Coordinates of C-alpha atoms in Angstrom, one line a residue:
M1 CA 71.2 -5.5 -91.5
K2 CA 70.2 -8.8 -90.3
A3 CA 73.4 -9.2 -88.3
A4 CA 72.8 -5.7 -86.8
G5 CA 69.3 -6.4 -85.8
V6 CA 67.7 -4.2 -88.2
I7 CA 65.7 -6.4 -89.6
S8 CA 64.9 -10.5 -88.5
S9 CA 64.6 -12.0 -92.0
L10 CA 65.0 -10.8 -95.7
D11 CA 61.2 -10.5 -96.0
D12 CA 61.3 -7.2 -93.9
L13 CA 63.5 -5.8 -97.0
S14 CA 59.8 -4.8 -97.7
R15 CA 58.9 -2.6 -95.0
P16 CA 60.4 1.1 -95.2
F17 CA 63.8 1.9 -93.5
V18 CA 63.6 5.3 -91.4
T19 CA 67.2 6.5 -89.6
I20 CA 67.4 8.1 -86.1
I21 CA 70.1 10.1 -85.8
N22 CA 70.6 11.2 -82.4
S23 CA 73.2 13.1 -80.7
Y24 CA 73.2 11.6 -77.2
T25 CA 76.4 12.1 -74.9
T26 CA 76.7 12.8 -71.2
Q27 CA 79.5 15.8 -72.2
I28 CA 76.0 17.9 -72.7
P29 CA 73.5 18.3 -70.1
G30 CA 71.2 18.9 -72.7
H31 CA 72.1 15.6 -74.3
A32 CA 72.2 13.3 -71.3
H33 CA 68.8 11.8 -71.6
L34 CA 68.5 11.5 -75.3
D35 CA 69.3 7.7 -75.3
R36 CA 66.2 7.3 -73.5
I37 CA 64.5 9.9 -75.5
G38 CA 66.0 8.0 -78.6
A39 CA 65.0 4.6 -76.9
A40 CA 61.2 5.6 -76.8
L41 CA 61.0 6.9 -80.1
R42 CA 62.8 3.2 -81.6
E43 CA 60.1 1.7 -80.3
E44 CA 57.3 3.7 -81.5
L45 CA 58.7 3.6 -84.9
E46 CA 59.0 -0.1 -84.8
S47 CA 55.3 -0.5 -83.6
L48 CA 54.4 1.4 -87.0
G49 CA 56.2 -1.3 -89.0
F50 CA 59.3 0.3 -90.1
N51 CA 63.2 -1.0 -90.0
V52 CA 64.7 1.4 -87.8
W53 CA 68.3 2.3 -87.9
Y54 CA 69.9 4.0 -85.0
A55 CA 73.0 6.2 -85.4
N56 CA 75.0 8.6 -83.2
V57 CA 76.8 11.5 -84.5
G58 CA 80.2 13.2 -82.8
A59 CA 81.6 16.8 -82.6
A60 CA 78.4 17.4 -80.2
I61 CA 79.9 20.6 -78.2
D62 CA 78.6 22.1 -74.9
D63 CA 79.3 25.6 -75.2
G64 CA 79.2 26.1 -71.4
I65 CA 82.2 23.8 -70.9
A66 CA 83.6 24.9 -74.0
M67 CA 83.2 28.8 -73.0
G68 CA 86.6 30.5 -71.7
H69 CA 89.2 28.7 -73.7
F70 CA 90.2 27.2 -76.9
G71 CA 87.5 24.9 -77.1
M72 CA 85.6 27.4 -77.6
K73 CA 86.6 28.3 -81.1
Y74 CA 84.8 24.3 -82.5
S75 CA 81.6 25.2 -81.4
L76 CA 80.4 26.8 -84.7
P77 CA 82.6 24.9 -87.2
S78 CA 80.8 21.8 -85.1
R79 CA 78.0 22.9 -87.0
E80 CA 79.0 22.2 -90.2
L81 CA 80.7 19.1 -89.4
I82 CA 77.4 17.8 -87.9
V83 CA 75.6 18.5 -91.4
D84 CA 78.2 16.6 -93.3
Q85 CA 78.3 13.3 -91.1
I86 CA 74.4 13.5 -91.0
E87 CA 75.1 13.9 -95.1
S88 CA 77.9 11.0 -94.8
I89 CA 75.0 8.6 -92.8
I90 CA 72.3 8.5 -95.2
G91 CA 74.3 8.8 -97.9
A92 CA 76.0 5.7 -97.4
H93 CA 72.9 4.3 -96.1
P94 CA 70.3 5.3 -97.9
C95 CA 66.7 5.6 -96.2
D96 CA 63.1 6.1 -97.0
A97 CA 63.2 9.3 -93.7
W98 CA 64.8 10.2 -90.7
I99 CA 64.2 11.8 -87.6
G100 CA 66.9 13.7 -85.9
I101 CA 67.0 14.4 -81.9
A102 CA 69.2 17.0 -80.8
N103 CA 68.5 20.2 -78.0
C104 CA 71.5 22.2 -77.6
D105 CA 74.3 24.6 -79.0
K106 CA 75.3 24.1 -82.5
I107 CA 73.6 20.6 -83.3
V108 CA 69.9 21.7 -83.6
P109 CA 71.1 23.8 -86.6
A110 CA 72.8 21.4 -87.6
M111 CA 69.5 18.9 -87.7
L112 CA 67.9 21.6 -90.1
M113 CA 70.5 22.2 -91.9
A114 CA 70.7 18.6 -93.2
M115 CA 67.0 18.3 -93.3
V116 CA 67.1 21.3 -96.0
R117 CA 70.0 19.7 -97.9
I118 CA 69.3 15.9 -97.9
N119 CA 65.6 16.7 -98.4
I120 CA 64.0 13.1 -98.2
P121 CA 60.8 13.1 -95.3
A122 CA 62.1 13.8 -92.3
V123 CA 61.2 15.4 -88.7
Y124 CA 63.2 16.9 -86.1
V125 CA 62.6 16.4 -82.5
S126 CA 64.4 18.0 -79.2
G127 CA 64.9 16.8 -75.6
G128 CA 63.7 19.5 -74.3
P129 CA 64.7 22.7 -72.0
M130 CA 65.8 22.2 -68.6
L131 CA 63.9 22.9 -65.4
A132 CA 64.7 26.4 -63.8
G133 CA 66.9 26.3 -60.4
P134 CA 65.6 27.6 -57.2
G135 CA 64.6 30.5 -56.8
G136 CA 64.4 31.0 -60.7
T137 CA 68.3 30.6 -61.2
D138 CA 69.9 29.3 -64.4
L139 CA 72.8 29.1 -66.0
I140 CA 73.3 32.5 -66.6
T141 CA 72.6 33.4 -62.9
V142 CA 76.0 31.5 -62.4
F143 CA 78.1 33.2 -65.0
E144 CA 77.1 36.3 -63.8
G145 CA 77.6 35.4 -60.0
L146 CA 81.3 35.2 -61.4
G147 CA 81.3 38.8 -62.3
R148 CA 79.6 39.4 -59.0
H149 CA 82.5 37.5 -56.9
A150 CA 85.0 38.9 -58.7
A151 CA 83.8 42.5 -58.1
G152 CA 83.4 41.3 -54.2
K153 CA 79.9 41.3 -54.5
M154 CA 79.2 37.6 -53.8
S155 CA 81.2 35.2 -51.3
E156 CA 83.2 32.1 -52.7
A157 CA 80.4 30.2 -50.4
E158 CA 77.7 31.7 -52.0
L159 CA 78.9 31.1 -55.5
R160 CA 79.3 27.5 -55.0
Q161 CA 75.9 27.2 -53.5
L162 CA 74.4 28.6 -56.9
A163 CA 76.9 26.6 -59.1
E164 CA 75.8 23.6 -57.8
T165 CA 72.0 24.2 -57.7
A166 CA 70.8 26.7 -60.3
C167 CA 71.1 23.7 -63.0
P168 CA 68.7 21.0 -61.2
G169 CA 68.8 18.2 -64.2
C170 CA 69.0 17.6 -67.8
G171 CA 67.7 19.4 -70.7
S172 CA 68.7 22.3 -73.0
C173 CA 69.5 25.4 -70.4
S174 CA 66.2 27.1 -69.4
G175 CA 66.3 30.6 -70.7
M176 CA 65.4 31.9 -74.2
F177 CA 69.4 31.2 -75.1
T178 CA 70.6 29.6 -78.3
A179 CA 69.5 26.0 -78.1
N180 CA 65.9 26.9 -77.2
S181 CA 65.8 29.6 -79.4
M182 CA 66.1 27.7 -82.3
N183 CA 64.1 24.4 -80.8
C184 CA 61.2 26.9 -80.3
L185 CA 62.0 28.6 -84.0
A186 CA 61.9 25.0 -85.6
E187 CA 57.8 24.9 -84.8
A188 CA 57.8 28.0 -86.6
L189 CA 59.7 26.7 -89.8
G190 CA 57.5 23.7 -89.8
L191 CA 60.1 21.0 -89.0
A192 CA 59.0 20.0 -85.4
L193 CA 56.1 19.4 -83.8
P194 CA 54.2 22.3 -81.3
G195 CA 55.2 22.0 -78.1
N196 CA 59.0 20.8 -79.4
G197 CA 60.7 24.2 -77.9
T198 CA 58.7 24.2 -74.8
I199 CA 57.9 20.8 -73.5
T200 CA 60.0 20.7 -70.6
A201 CA 63.1 17.3 -70.5
E202 CA 61.8 16.9 -66.9
R203 CA 59.4 17.4 -64.2
W204 CA 59.4 17.8 -60.5
R205 CA 58.8 14.6 -58.1
E206 CA 57.2 15.2 -54.9
D207 CA 60.7 14.2 -53.0
G208 CA 62.7 17.3 -54.8
R209 CA 64.3 15.5 -57.7
T210 CA 63.7 15.4 -61.2
E211 CA 62.6 12.8 -63.6
L212 CA 61.8 12.5 -67.5
N213 CA 59.0 14.4 -68.2
P214 CA 56.1 12.1 -69.4
E215 CA 54.8 15.0 -72.3
R216 CA 58.0 14.7 -73.7
L217 CA 58.2 11.6 -74.2
A218 CA 54.7 12.1 -75.1
L219 CA 55.6 14.4 -77.8
V220 CA 58.9 12.0 -79.3
R221 CA 56.1 9.3 -80.0
R222 CA 53.9 11.6 -82.0
A223 CA 57.1 12.4 -84.2
A224 CA 57.4 9.1 -84.8
H225 CA 53.9 9.3 -86.4
A226 CA 54.5 12.5 -88.0
L227 CA 57.4 11.2 -89.9
K228 CA 54.9 8.2 -91.3
R229 CA 52.9 11.0 -92.6
C230 CA 55.5 12.6 -94.2
L231 CA 57.1 9.6 -95.7
E232 CA 53.3 8.7 -96.7
Q233 CA 52.5 11.8 -98.6
N234 CA 56.0 12.1 -99.5
I235 CA 56.5 15.4 -97.6
R236 CA 59.8 16.8 -98.2
P237 CA 62.0 19.5 -96.2
L238 CA 62.2 21.9 -99.1
D239 CA 58.3 21.9 -99.7
I240 CA 57.8 23.0 -96.2
V241 CA 61.0 25.5 -95.9
N242 CA 60.2 28.1 -98.4
E243 CA 60.9 31.8 -98.0
Q244 CA 57.7 32.5 -95.9
A245 CA 58.6 29.7 -93.6
L246 CA 61.6 31.5 -92.7
V247 CA 59.9 34.6 -92.7
N248 CA 57.6 33.4 -89.8
A249 CA 60.4 32.1 -88.2
F250 CA 62.0 35.4 -87.9
V251 CA 58.9 36.9 -87.1
L252 CA 58.4 34.2 -83.8
D253 CA 61.8 34.9 -83.2
M254 CA 61.5 39.0 -82.7
A255 CA 58.6 38.7 -81.1
M256 CA 60.1 36.5 -78.5
G257 CA 63.1 37.8 -78.3
G258 CA 65.5 34.9 -79.1
S259 CA 69.2 34.6 -79.2
T260 CA 71.4 36.8 -81.8
N261 CA 72.6 33.0 -82.6
T262 CA 69.3 32.4 -84.1
I263 CA 69.8 34.9 -87.2
L264 CA 73.1 33.1 -88.0
H265 CA 71.4 29.7 -87.8
T266 CA 68.5 30.5 -90.0
L267 CA 70.4 32.6 -92.7
A268 CA 72.7 28.9 -93.0
I269 CA 69.6 27.3 -93.3
A270 CA 67.7 29.6 -95.9
H271 CA 71.6 29.1 -97.8
L272 CA 70.9 25.4 -98.0
A273 CA 67.4 25.5 -99.1
D274 CA 68.3 27.9 -101.9
V275 CA 66.5 30.9 -100.5
P276 CA 68.2 34.2 -100.9
F277 CA 67.7 36.2 -97.6
D278 CA 69.2 39.4 -97.2
L279 CA 70.3 40.5 -93.5
D280 CA 68.3 43.9 -94.0
R281 CA 65.2 42.3 -94.6
L282 CA 65.4 41.7 -90.6
N283 CA 64.7 45.2 -89.9
A284 CA 61.8 44.9 -92.0
I285 CA 60.6 42.3 -90.1
S286 CA 61.3 43.7 -86.9
D287 CA 59.4 47.1 -87.8
A288 CA 56.1 44.7 -88.4
T289 CA 56.6 42.5 -85.2
P290 CA 56.1 43.3 -82.0
T291 CA 57.7 42.0 -78.8
L292 CA 55.8 39.6 -77.0
C293 CA 57.3 37.6 -74.7
K294 CA 60.7 38.1 -73.0
V295 CA 62.9 35.3 -71.2
S296 CA 65.7 35.0 -69.2
P297 CA 67.9 36.4 -69.7
S298 CA 66.0 39.7 -70.8
R299 CA 63.6 38.8 -67.7
P300 CA 65.4 37.0 -65.8
E301 CA 62.4 35.5 -63.2
V302 CA 60.7 33.7 -66.2
H303 CA 61.5 30.8 -67.7
I304 CA 60.8 28.5 -71.0
E305 CA 58.7 26.6 -68.7
D306 CA 56.5 29.2 -67.7
V307 CA 55.9 30.1 -71.7
H308 CA 55.1 26.2 -71.7
R309 CA 52.4 27.0 -69.2
V310 CA 50.5 29.8 -71.0
G311 CA 50.5 28.0 -74.6
G312 CA 54.1 28.2 -75.7
I313 CA 55.0 29.0 -79.4
P314 CA 51.7 28.8 -81.0
T315 CA 50.2 31.3 -78.3
I316 CA 53.0 33.4 -79.5
L317 CA 52.2 33.2 -83.1
K318 CA 48.5 33.4 -82.4
E319 CA 48.8 36.8 -81.2
A320 CA 51.7 37.8 -83.1
A321 CA 49.3 37.2 -86.3
R322 CA 47.3 40.3 -84.6
W323 CA 49.2 42.9 -84.8
P324 CA 48.6 45.2 -87.8
G325 CA 50.7 44.5 -91.1
S326 CA 52.0 41.2 -89.3
L327 CA 54.1 39.3 -92.1
L328 CA 53.2 36.3 -90.3
R329 CA 51.3 34.0 -92.5
L330 CA 49.6 30.7 -91.1
D331 CA 48.4 28.9 -94.2
V332 CA 52.0 27.0 -94.1
P333 CA 52.2 23.3 -94.5
T334 CA 54.4 21.5 -91.9
V335 CA 55.3 18.1 -90.5
A336 CA 52.6 17.9 -88.8
G337 CA 49.8 19.4 -90.8
C338 CA 48.9 23.6 -91.1
L339 CA 50.7 25.8 -88.6
A340 CA 47.7 27.2 -88.3
D341 CA 45.7 24.5 -86.9
A342 CA 48.1 24.0 -84.0
V343 CA 47.8 28.5 -83.8
Q344 CA 44.2 28.1 -83.4
A345 CA 43.8 25.7 -81.0
A346 CA 46.2 27.6 -78.8
P347 CA 44.8 29.1 -75.5
E348 CA 45.0 33.2 -75.4
P349 CA 48.1 35.0 -74.3
D350 CA 48.1 35.4 -70.2
G351 CA 48.9 39.0 -70.6
D352 CA 52.1 38.5 -68.8
I353 CA 54.4 36.1 -69.8
I354 CA 52.9 36.6 -73.1
R355 CA 52.1 39.6 -73.4
R356 CA 48.9 40.7 -75.8
C357 CA 49.4 43.0 -78.6
D358 CA 47.7 46.2 -77.2
N359 CA 50.6 45.7 -74.3
A360 CA 53.3 44.4 -76.2
F361 CA 57.0 44.9 -74.5
S362 CA 58.1 47.1 -77.5
S363 CA 56.4 47.7 -80.7
T364 CA 59.2 46.6 -83.1
G365 CA 60.7 43.0 -82.4
G366 CA 63.6 41.9 -80.1
L367 CA 66.5 41.8 -82.6
A368 CA 67.6 44.5 -84.8
I369 CA 70.5 45.0 -87.4
L370 CA 72.6 47.8 -87.4
F371 CA 74.3 49.4 -90.7
G372 CA 77.2 51.9 -90.7
N373 CA 80.3 52.5 -91.3
L374 CA 81.8 50.5 -88.7
A375 CA 79.5 47.6 -90.2
P376 CA 78.8 48.1 -93.9
R377 CA 77.2 44.8 -94.2
G378 CA 75.7 44.5 -90.7
A379 CA 75.6 43.5 -87.4
V380 CA 73.2 42.5 -84.6
V381 CA 72.3 43.7 -81.3
K382 CA 69.3 41.7 -79.0
T383 CA 67.1 44.8 -78.3
A384 CA 65.0 42.8 -76.1
G385 CA 68.2 42.4 -73.8
V386 CA 69.2 46.1 -73.6
D387 CA 68.0 48.8 -70.7
A388 CA 65.8 51.3 -72.2
D389 CA 69.2 53.9 -71.4
M390 CA 71.5 52.3 -73.2
M391 CA 69.7 52.1 -76.2
E392 CA 72.1 54.7 -77.6
F393 CA 75.8 55.3 -76.5
E394 CA 78.8 56.9 -77.3
G395 CA 82.4 56.1 -75.8
P396 CA 85.5 55.7 -76.3
A397 CA 87.0 52.7 -77.7
R398 CA 88.6 49.9 -75.3
I399 CA 90.4 47.3 -77.8
F400 CA 91.2 43.9 -77.3
E401 CA 92.4 41.4 -80.0
S402 CA 90.9 38.3 -79.1
Q403 CA 88.2 37.3 -76.3
E404 CA 91.2 36.0 -73.6
E405 CA 92.6 39.4 -73.5
A406 CA 89.1 41.3 -72.8
V407 CA 88.5 38.7 -70.0
A408 CA 91.2 39.4 -68.7
G409 CA 91.0 43.6 -68.7
I410 CA 87.6 43.3 -67.9
L411 CA 88.5 41.3 -64.6
G412 CA 91.4 43.5 -63.9
G413 CA 89.5 46.7 -63.9
Q414 CA 90.2 47.8 -67.3
V415 CA 86.8 48.7 -68.4
R416 CA 85.2 51.7 -66.8
D417 CA 82.0 53.3 -67.4
G418 CA 81.0 54.9 -70.5
D419 CA 83.4 52.6 -72.4
V420 CA 82.8 50.7 -75.9
V421 CA 84.3 47.5 -75.3
V422 CA 85.8 46.2 -78.7
I423 CA 86.7 42.7 -79.2
R424 CA 87.8 41.8 -83.1
Y425 CA 89.7 38.9 -84.7
E426 CA 86.9 36.5 -83.4
G427 CA 84.8 36.2 -86.3
P428 CA 84.2 32.8 -88.1
R429 CA 87.5 33.0 -90.0
G430 CA 89.6 35.3 -87.6
G431 CA 89.0 33.4 -84.4
P432 CA 88.8 30.8 -86.0
G433 CA 84.9 29.9 -85.3
M434 CA 83.7 32.8 -83.7
Q435 CA 83.7 31.7 -80.4
E436 CA 80.4 33.0 -77.7
M437 CA 81.4 35.1 -75.3
L438 CA 79.4 34.7 -72.6
T439 CA 82.5 35.6 -70.2
P440 CA 83.3 39.0 -71.0
T441 CA 79.6 40.2 -71.2
S442 CA 78.4 38.1 -67.9
A443 CA 81.8 40.0 -66.1
I444 CA 80.9 43.2 -67.5
K445 CA 77.3 42.8 -65.8
G446 CA 78.1 41.0 -62.9
A447 CA 80.2 43.8 -62.3
G448 CA 78.1 46.5 -62.7
I449 CA 80.2 48.6 -65.6
R450 CA 77.9 50.6 -67.5
A451 CA 79.6 49.8 -71.0
A452 CA 78.7 48.5 -74.4
L453 CA 80.6 45.6 -76.4
V454 CA 80.7 45.5 -79.8
T455 CA 82.6 42.5 -81.7
D456 CA 82.8 40.9 -85.0
G457 CA 82.5 37.5 -83.1
R458 CA 79.1 36.5 -81.5
F459 CA 77.6 36.2 -78.0
S460 CA 75.7 33.6 -75.9
G461 CA 72.0 33.2 -76.1
G462 CA 72.3 34.2 -72.4
T463 CA 74.2 37.4 -73.2
R464 CA 72.0 40.6 -72.2
G465 CA 73.2 44.7 -72.1
L466 CA 74.1 46.4 -75.5
C467 CA 75.9 44.2 -77.1
V468 CA 76.8 43.9 -80.7
G469 CA 78.1 41.2 -82.2
H470 CA 78.4 39.7 -86.0
V471 CA 80.0 42.8 -87.4
S472 CA 80.4 42.2 -90.8
P473 CA 83.0 42.3 -92.9
E474 CA 85.1 40.7 -89.7
A475 CA 88.3 42.1 -89.0
A476 CA 90.3 39.3 -90.5
A477 CA 88.0 39.6 -94.1
G478 CA 89.9 43.2 -93.8
G479 CA 86.5 44.9 -92.2
P480 CA 86.6 48.3 -91.1
I481 CA 86.4 47.0 -87.2
A482 CA 90.3 46.2 -87.9
A483 CA 90.7 49.9 -88.4
V484 CA 89.5 51.0 -84.8
Q485 CA 92.5 52.5 -82.6
P486 CA 92.4 53.0 -78.6
G487 CA 90.2 56.2 -77.7
D488 CA 88.4 56.2 -80.8
R489 CA 84.6 57.2 -80.4
I490 CA 82.0 54.8 -81.5
Y491 CA 78.2 55.7 -81.6
I492 CA 75.7 53.1 -81.2
N493 CA 71.9 53.6 -81.6
A494 CA 69.6 50.6 -81.7
H495 CA 66.3 52.6 -82.1
T496 CA 67.7 54.4 -85.4
R497 CA 70.2 51.0 -86.2
R498 CA 73.3 52.5 -86.5
L499 CA 77.0 51.6 -85.6
E500 CA 79.3 54.3 -86.3
L501 CA 83.0 54.6 -86.0
K502 CA 83.6 58.9 -85.4
V503 CA 86.7 58.4 -88.1
S504 CA 86.6 60.0 -91.5
E505 CA 86.0 57.3 -94.5
E506 CA 89.6 58.5 -95.5
E507 CA 91.2 57.6 -92.5
I508 CA 89.6 54.3 -92.3
R509 CA 90.9 53.5 -95.8
R510 CA 94.3 54.4 -94.8
R511 CA 94.2 52.5 -92.1
L512 CA 93.2 49.4 -93.3
A513 CA 95.9 49.6 -96.1
A514 CA 98.7 50.1 -93.3
L515 CA 97.6 46.8 -91.8
P516 CA 99.8 43.6 -92.7
P517 CA 98.0 41.0 -94.1
F518 CA 95.7 38.6 -91.5
E519 CA 97.8 35.7 -90.6
F520 CA 95.6 32.5 -89.5
K521 CA 95.7 31.4 -86.2
V522 CA 95.5 28.0 -86.6
K523 CA 97.2 26.3 -88.8
R524 CA 96.6 22.7 -88.3
G525 CA 93.3 20.2 -88.1
W526 CA 89.9 20.9 -89.8
L527 CA 89.7 24.2 -87.6
A528 CA 92.7 25.3 -90.3
R529 CA 90.7 24.1 -93.2
Y530 CA 87.3 25.5 -91.5
A531 CA 88.7 29.0 -91.5
Q532 CA 90.2 29.1 -95.3
F533 CA 86.3 28.1 -96.5
V534 CA 84.5 29.8 -94.1
T535 CA 82.4 33.5 -95.0
S536 CA 81.8 36.2 -92.5
A537 CA 78.5 36.5 -90.1
D538 CA 76.0 38.2 -92.7
T539 CA 76.1 34.9 -94.6
G540 CA 74.9 32.9 -91.8
A541 CA 79.1 31.5 -91.6
V542 CA 78.8 29.2 -94.4
F543 CA 81.2 28.1 -96.4
S544 CA 82.2 29.5 -99.6
I545 CA 81.9 25.7 -101.4

């Protein structure tokens, strides 16, 4: 430790040891500044008298770069790999407390999962969301631009200009996509400080460039003090993450129309916290929660920076708590004290970015769990991103056995208005890795095709439209989605939460019995091991051991 510069003499051994576990990498825009975030945190912790160990986890994957090729199969599995890395670091080098720094994709839930698994005093702090680009553009604008370009609605020059300006600097993508959804949920769970999900990573300078946001650095320093409090009072993650904390997180998720992936990750957190939480409970939470906030992609002109400007997550929770029959409870502990403290101090809703209960976007939450003979164990849809005239839909199945087939088919004109696109064998086991499907959904949206999409895979938080994912059991596990044949009628009703294949139960059983045994697509490397032990999406895609 002295040789590494962690202590200056053996006398320092009497002081507490804390570990910073960062995920800095220049391969992810949301993580490219985390070295500076980590340096500020280390300086603050050392000023508080701690011996500070500093480690960096690997396998931090950028879904935007991994999207659309084999690399996307590594994204969800990397969540488990990062949890295991953190357990290994702290197990091999025991410390008194630790603080995790992340921002994007699977790294955020991995940090939260590691906290409840290891269960020593811990705090999570994010790097903050990206600023929106000129004209309110963002990553999804670019992906949908690809669909517009393929349909002849955008020139090559226009697409290039969009790609070069829509993401102006570091930070997690500026809409309510998966990364920002999870960073916001960390506040409601109680493992992060108020502002964690909404204070931007950067701010604009007068010359039109961006620079690190002093408000974000101030939050990082406050996180160090929160860790000191947790250590002194022996407050551990499992003292915070209980059933009510999980309900609070899901209430926030419904109220702000978060990414469907938040369900996958929050169920995984519940699993590691040993809190049973059935998927069907989410509909009861949705029924008791209005949609108070819509952010890109559901409302393309609104971004996370706008939510922060009008009060952030505490203001959303403040208004959600006023809804008759709300399941939200504010008298719960957090790493900063009590959730009620931040909520009571928050400003009132502005009425536009964050609406009041009497003018909610919807009287129910922005996510729904669909059940039916096509999804006996459930499927997920982001209702906040579905147009009103698409909430009920029926059409013939247009089947693709992989995302790659689907993208080629959509761009090649095989999908028409009225179709229900089925992409299967893309679940946790079948993919393997349950890769995100932003490319096919953006291609459909960008091309202006009025079609639904159903898959045992998952979607990016940037997806909008009638896109039903996480169909469970997945095709690779013998789920009914494997029995769908071209032209079969599929009925989707997001209001009544039904997903039905218009085929008799006897015929479904006959078709499933006639299928050959599933053959794993990947037979070498750790993805092969992952496929052997991962469970379907309704359990959070956790390991069976």
